[in-house]
């Protein structure tokens, strides 16, 4: 029988290799669990216009999170004749950046992280922490990644309108390893996900620690009985030449526009 960590690796690897589909900009039919798949109405040309999908139940539950749902995520496009995503290029504004959405189904008439119309921002951040840890294990080849909330930065919550409903915008910071490092697999992956050592060596350390500036839009849709979380991030780090990089101010307008064009409405 597979251990839970082996199940995480299997699920993530399958999603990377075969779990993507073209997003046609139209709302999808409800999934088998009763969730409506999000439609990404605007995807910038800087992002690969295919969405990767991954069931998150086992990953979240492995890390002690009582949630069931799906992850839909994008990777930034290659640039300058490269074949691998700019996510893996430390000289790109999209280094270590994610854009995607979680849909989390209600359980026993209870909505994850939501109580009395108040959102638990820490619980939302925990979804991303578990996701990032699983990615670093399954994709990056790490055995013991470190991902945590950056307690030196305040977690801010504000009320917003998103997808035609009242919701919340949550901002904060995580401290995490990067996913470029010595154990990155060099075969059996699509070119978008194959990272040559030359992409990062001499620029950042193997699995270096960085800050991820994270943004989430969260709203509840009672007709789908789900909590929706659209997320994106930038990175802040010093490279090996001591140059400082902070990417979120450079890409936030683009990613915010993408986020506010996500819908789960039928």
CSV table of C-alpha atoms in Angstrom, one decimal:
chain,number,residue,atom,x,y,z
A,1,UNK,CA,0.0,0.0,0.0
A,2,UNK,CA,1.3,3.5,-0.9
A,3,UNK,CA,2.1,5.9,1.9
A,4,UNK,CA,0.4,9.2,2.0
A,5,UNK,CA,3.5,10.9,0.7
A,6,UNK,CA,3.7,8.5,-2.2
A,7,UNK,CA,0.1,9.3,-3.0
A,8,UNK,CA,0.9,13.0,-3.0
A,9,UNK,CA,3.8,12.4,-5.4
A,10,UNK,CA,1.7,10.3,-7.7
A,11,UNK,CA,-1.2,12.7,-7.9
A,12,UNK,CA,1.0,15.7,-8.5
A,13,UNK,CA,3.0,14.0,-11.2
A,14,UNK,CA,-0.1,12.8,-13.0
A,15,UNK,CA,-1.5,16.3,-13.0
A,16,UNK,CA,1.8,17.7,-14.4
A,17,UNK,CA,2.0,15.3,-17.2
A,18,UNK,CA,-1.6,14.8,-18.3
A,19,UNK,CA,-3.9,16.9,-16.2
A,20,UNK,CA,-4.1,20.0,-18.3
A,21,UNK,CA,-6.8,21.2,-20.7
A,22,UNK,CA,-7.4,24.1,-22.9
A,23,UNK,CA,-9.5,26.8,-21.2
A,24,UNK,CA,-12.1,27.9,-23.8
A,25,UNK,CA,-13.4,30.8,-21.7
A,26,UNK,CA,-16.8,29.2,-21.2
A,27,UNK,CA,-18.2,28.1,-17.8
A,28,UNK,CA,-17.7,24.4,-17.5
A,29,UNK,CA,-20.4,21.9,-16.4
A,30,UNK,CA,-20.4,21.0,-12.7
A,31,UNK,CA,-17.9,18.4,-11.7
A,32,UNK,CA,-18.9,15.0,-10.3
A,33,UNK,CA,-18.6,16.3,-6.7
A,34,UNK,CA,-21.1,19.0,-7.5
A,35,UNK,CA,-18.5,21.8,-7.9
A,36,UNK,CA,-18.6,24.2,-10.8
A,37,UNK,CA,-15.3,24.5,-12.5
A,38,UNK,CA,-14.0,28.1,-12.7
A,39,UNK,CA,-13.9,29.8,-16.1
A,40,UNK,CA,-10.8,32.0,-16.7
A,41,UNK,CA,-12.2,34.7,-18.9
A,42,UNK,CA,-8.9,36.5,-19.3
A,43,UNK,CA,-5.5,34.9,-19.4
A,44,UNK,CA,-2.6,37.3,-20.2
A,45,UNK,CA,-0.3,36.4,-23.2
A,46,UNK,CA,2.5,36.0,-20.6
A,47,UNK,CA,0.8,32.9,-19.3
A,48,UNK,CA,0.5,29.5,-21.0
A,49,UNK,CA,-3.1,29.3,-21.9
A,50,UNK,CA,-3.8,25.8,-20.5
A,51,UNK,CA,-5.0,25.1,-17.1
A,52,UNK,CA,-3.6,22.3,-15.0
A,53,UNK,CA,-6.0,20.5,-12.7
A,54,UNK,CA,-5.4,18.6,-9.6
A,55,UNK,CA,-7.7,17.0,-6.9
A,56,UNK,CA,-6.5,18.4,-3.6
A,57,UNK,CA,-8.3,16.2,-1.1
A,58,UNK,CA,-5.3,13.9,-0.2
A,59,UNK,CA,-2.8,16.7,-0.2
A,60,UNK,CA,-4.8,18.9,2.1
A,61,UNK,CA,-5.8,16.1,4.4
A,62,UNK,CA,-2.2,14.8,4.6
A,63,UNK,CA,-1.2,18.2,6.0
A,64,UNK,CA,-4.1,18.2,8.5
A,65,UNK,CA,-6.5,20.4,6.6
A,66,UNK,CA,-10.2,19.3,6.6
A,67,UNK,CA,-11.0,20.4,3.1
A,68,UNK,CA,-11.9,18.7,-0.2
A,69,UNK,CA,-11.7,20.3,-3.6
A,70,UNK,CA,-9.8,21.0,-6.8
A,71,UNK,CA,-6.8,23.1,-7.8
A,72,UNK,CA,-6.7,24.9,-11.2
A,73,UNK,CA,-3.4,26.5,-12.0
A,74,UNK,CA,-1.4,28.1,-14.7
A,75,UNK,CA,2.3,28.4,-15.6
A,76,UNK,CA,4.0,31.5,-17.1
A,77,UNK,CA,5.2,31.2,-20.7
A,78,UNK,CA,8.8,30.7,-21.8
A,79,UNK,CA,10.6,33.8,-23.2
A,80,UNK,CA,13.7,34.4,-25.4
A,81,UNK,CA,13.6,31.1,-27.2
A,82,UNK,CA,13.6,29.1,-24.0
A,83,UNK,CA,11.4,26.0,-23.7
A,84,UNK,CA,10.8,26.1,-20.0
A,85,UNK,CA,8.4,28.3,-18.1
A,86,UNK,CA,9.6,31.6,-16.9
A,87,UNK,CA,8.5,30.4,-13.4
A,88,UNK,CA,11.9,28.7,-13.3
A,89,UNK,CA,14.0,31.7,-14.6
A,90,UNK,CA,15.4,33.8,-11.7
A,91,UNK,CA,15.8,36.8,-14.1
A,92,UNK,CA,12.1,36.9,-15.0
A,93,UNK,CA,9.4,38.9,-13.3
A,94,UNK,CA,7.5,35.6,-13.2
A,95,UNK,CA,10.1,33.7,-11.2
A,96,UNK,CA,8.2,31.5,-8.7
A,97,UNK,CA,4.9,33.1,-9.5
A,98,UNK,CA,1.6,31.2,-9.4
A,99,UNK,CA,-1.8,32.0,-10.8
A,100,UNK,CA,-4.8,29.7,-10.2
A,101,UNK,CA,-7.9,28.9,-8.2
A,102,UNK,CA,-9.1,26.4,-5.6
A,103,UNK,CA,-12.7,25.3,-5.3
A,104,UNK,CA,-13.6,23.8,-1.9
A,105,UNK,CA,-16.8,21.9,-1.4
A,106,UNK,CA,-19.0,22.3,1.7
A,107,UNK,CA,-18.9,19.3,4.1
A,108,UNK,CA,-21.8,18.6,6.4
A,109,UNK,CA,-23.3,22.0,5.7
A,110,UNK,CA,-20.1,23.7,6.8
A,111,UNK,CA,-18.0,25.9,4.6
A,112,UNK,CA,-14.2,25.8,5.0
A,113,UNK,CA,-12.7,28.9,6.6
A,114,UNK,CA,-16.1,30.7,6.7
A,115,UNK,CA,-18.1,31.4,9.9
A,116,UNK,CA,-20.8,34.0,10.5
A,117,UNK,CA,-19.8,35.7,7.2
A,118,UNK,CA,-16.3,36.1,8.4
A,119,UNK,CA,-13.3,34.6,6.6
A,120,UNK,CA,-10.4,32.9,8.4
A,121,UNK,CA,-7.4,34.3,6.5
A,122,UNK,CA,-5.0,32.0,8.2
A,123,UNK,CA,-7.0,28.9,7.1
A,124,UNK,CA,-6.8,30.2,3.5
A,125,UNK,CA,-3.1,30.6,3.7
A,126,UNK,CA,-2.8,27.1,5.0
A,127,UNK,CA,-4.3,25.8,1.7
A,128,UNK,CA,-1.4,27.3,-0.2
A,129,UNK,CA,1.2,26.2,2.2
A,130,UNK,CA,0.1,22.5,1.8
A,131,UNK,CA,0.0,23.0,-1.9
A,132,UNK,CA,3.4,24.5,-2.1
A,133,UNK,CA,4.9,21.7,0.1
A,134,UNK,CA,3.4,19.0,-2.1
A,135,UNK,CA,4.8,20.8,-5.2
A,136,UNK,CA,8.3,21.0,-3.8
A,137,UNK,CA,8.3,17.3,-3.0
A,138,UNK,CA,6.6,16.0,-6.1
A,139,UNK,CA,8.0,18.3,-8.7
A,140,UNK,CA,11.2,19.8,-7.4
A,141,UNK,CA,12.6,16.7,-5.8
A,142,UNK,CA,12.8,17.9,-2.2
A,143,UNK,CA,12.4,15.6,0.7
A,144,UNK,CA,11.7,18.1,3.5
A,145,UNK,CA,10.6,21.5,2.1
A,146,UNK,CA,10.1,24.5,4.4
A,147,UNK,CA,7.0,26.7,3.8
A,148,UNK,CA,5.5,28.9,6.5
A,149,UNK,CA,3.7,32.2,7.0
A,150,UNK,CA,6.0,35.1,7.2
A,151,UNK,CA,5.0,36.5,10.6
A,152,UNK,CA,7.0,39.8,10.0
A,153,UNK,CA,4.3,40.8,7.5
A,154,UNK,CA,0.7,41.5,8.5
A,155,UNK,CA,-2.0,39.4,6.9
A,156,UNK,CA,-4.6,41.9,5.6
A,157,UNK,CA,-8.2,41.2,4.8
A,158,UNK,CA,-10.5,43.6,3.0
A,159,UNK,CA,-14.0,43.2,1.7
A,160,UNK,CA,-14.4,43.3,-2.1
A,161,UNK,CA,-16.8,42.5,-4.9
A,162,UNK,CA,-15.6,39.5,-6.9
A,163,UNK,CA,-17.6,37.5,-9.5
A,164,UNK,CA,-20.6,39.6,-8.8
A,165,UNK,CA,-20.6,38.7,-5.1
A,166,UNK,CA,-19.3,40.1,-1.8
A,167,UNK,CA,-16.0,38.5,-0.9
A,168,UNK,CA,-12.6,39.2,0.6
A,169,UNK,CA,-9.1,40.1,-0.6
A,170,UNK,CA,-6.4,38.6,1.5
A,171,UNK,CA,-2.7,39.6,1.3
A,172,UNK,CA,0.3,38.2,3.2
A,173,UNK,CA,3.7,36.7,2.8
A,174,UNK,CA,5.1,33.1,2.9
A,175,UNK,CA,8.6,32.0,3.4
A,176,UNK,CA,9.4,29.1,1.1
A,177,UNK,CA,12.1,27.2,-0.8
A,178,UNK,CA,12.2,27.9,-4.5
A,179,UNK,CA,11.5,24.9,-6.8
A,180,UNK,CA,14.8,25.1,-8.8
A,181,UNK,CA,17.5,22.9,-7.4
A,182,UNK,CA,19.9,20.1,-7.6
A,183,UNK,CA,17.3,17.3,-7.7
A,184,UNK,CA,15.1,18.7,-10.4
A,185,UNK,CA,14.3,15.8,-12.8
A,186,UNK,CA,15.8,16.1,-16.2
A,187,UNK,CA,13.6,13.7,-18.2
A,188,UNK,CA,10.0,12.4,-18.6
A,189,UNK,CA,8.4,15.9,-18.4
A,190,UNK,CA,7.0,18.3,-21.0
A,191,UNK,CA,9.5,20.9,-22.1
A,192,UNK,CA,7.6,23.6,-20.2
A,193,UNK,CA,8.5,21.8,-17.0
A,194,UNK,CA,12.1,20.7,-17.7
A,195,UNK,CA,14.5,23.0,-15.9
A,196,UNK,CA,18.1,22.9,-17.1
A,197,UNK,CA,20.6,23.6,-14.3
A,198,UNK,CA,21.9,26.5,-16.3
A,199,UNK,CA,18.6,28.3,-15.7
A,200,UNK,CA,19.4,29.0,-12.1
A,201,UNK,CA,23.0,28.0,-11.3
A,202,UNK,CA,25.1,31.0,-10.4
A,203,UNK,CA,22.0,33.2,-9.9
A,204,UNK,CA,20.2,31.6,-7.0
A,205,UNK,CA,21.1,28.8,-4.6
A,206,UNK,CA,19.7,25.3,-4.9
A,207,UNK,CA,16.2,25.4,-3.2
A,208,UNK,CA,17.0,28.9,-1.8
A,209,UNK,CA,14.7,30.4,0.7
A,210,UNK,CA,12.6,33.4,-0.6
A,211,UNK,CA,9.5,35.4,0.3
A,212,UNK,CA,6.3,34.8,-1.6
A,213,UNK,CA,4.0,37.8,-1.6
A,214,UNK,CA,0.6,36.2,-1.9
A,215,UNK,CA,-2.8,37.6,-2.9
A,216,UNK,CA,-6.1,35.7,-2.7
A,217,UNK,CA,-9.7,36.6,-3.7
A,218,UNK,CA,-12.2,34.5,-1.8
A,219,UNK,CA,-16.0,34.2,-2.2
A,220,UNK,CA,-18.8,31.8,-1.5
A,221,UNK,CA,-21.3,30.5,-4.0
A,222,UNK,CA,-24.3,28.9,-2.3
A,223,UNK,CA,-25.7,27.5,-5.5
A,224,UNK,CA,-22.5,25.5,-5.9
A,225,UNK,CA,-22.0,24.9,-2.2
A,226,UNK,CA,-18.4,25.9,-2.5
A,227,UNK,CA,-15.8,28.3,-1.4
A,228,UNK,CA,-13.8,29.8,-4.2
A,229,UNK,CA,-10.2,31.0,-3.8
A,230,UNK,CA,-8.3,32.7,-6.7
A,231,UNK,CA,-4.7,33.1,-5.9
A,232,UNK,CA,-1.5,34.6,-7.3
A,233,UNK,CA,1.9,35.7,-6.0
A,234,UNK,CA,5.2,37.4,-6.6
A,235,UNK,CA,8.6,36.7,-5.1
A,236,UNK,CA,11.2,38.7,-3.1
A,237,UNK,CA,14.8,37.6,-2.8
A,238,UNK,CA,18.4,38.5,-3.1
A,239,UNK,CA,20.3,36.7,-5.8
A,240,UNK,CA,23.9,35.4,-5.5
A,241,UNK,CA,25.3,38.7,-6.7
A,242,UNK,CA,23.4,40.4,-3.8
A,243,UNK,CA,20.9,42.1,-6.3
A,244,UNK,CA,17.5,42.5,-4.7
A,245,UNK,CA,14.4,41.4,-6.6
A,246,UNK,CA,10.7,42.0,-5.8
A,247,UNK,CA,8.4,41.0,-8.6
A,248,UNK,CA,4.8,41.5,-7.3
A,249,UNK,CA,4.7,45.3,-8.0
A,250,UNK,CA,5.7,44.5,-11.6
A,251,UNK,CA,3.0,41.9,-12.3
A,252,UNK,CA,0.2,42.7,-9.8
A,253,UNK,CA,-1.9,44.7,-12.2
A,254,UNK,CA,-1.8,41.9,-14.8
A,255,UNK,CA,-2.6,39.2,-12.3
A,256,UNK,CA,-5.3,41.2,-10.6
A,257,UNK,CA,-7.0,41.7,-13.9
A,258,UNK,CA,-6.8,37.9,-14.5
A,259,UNK,CA,-8.1,37.2,-11.0
A,260,UNK,CA,-11.1,39.5,-11.4
A,261,UNK,CA,-12.1,37.8,-14.7
A,262,UNK,CA,-12.5,34.4,-13.0
A,263,UNK,CA,-16.1,33.2,-12.6
A,264,UNK,CA,-17.8,30.2,-11.3
A,265,UNK,CA,-21.3,31.5,-12.1
A,266,UNK,CA,-23.4,29.3,-14.4
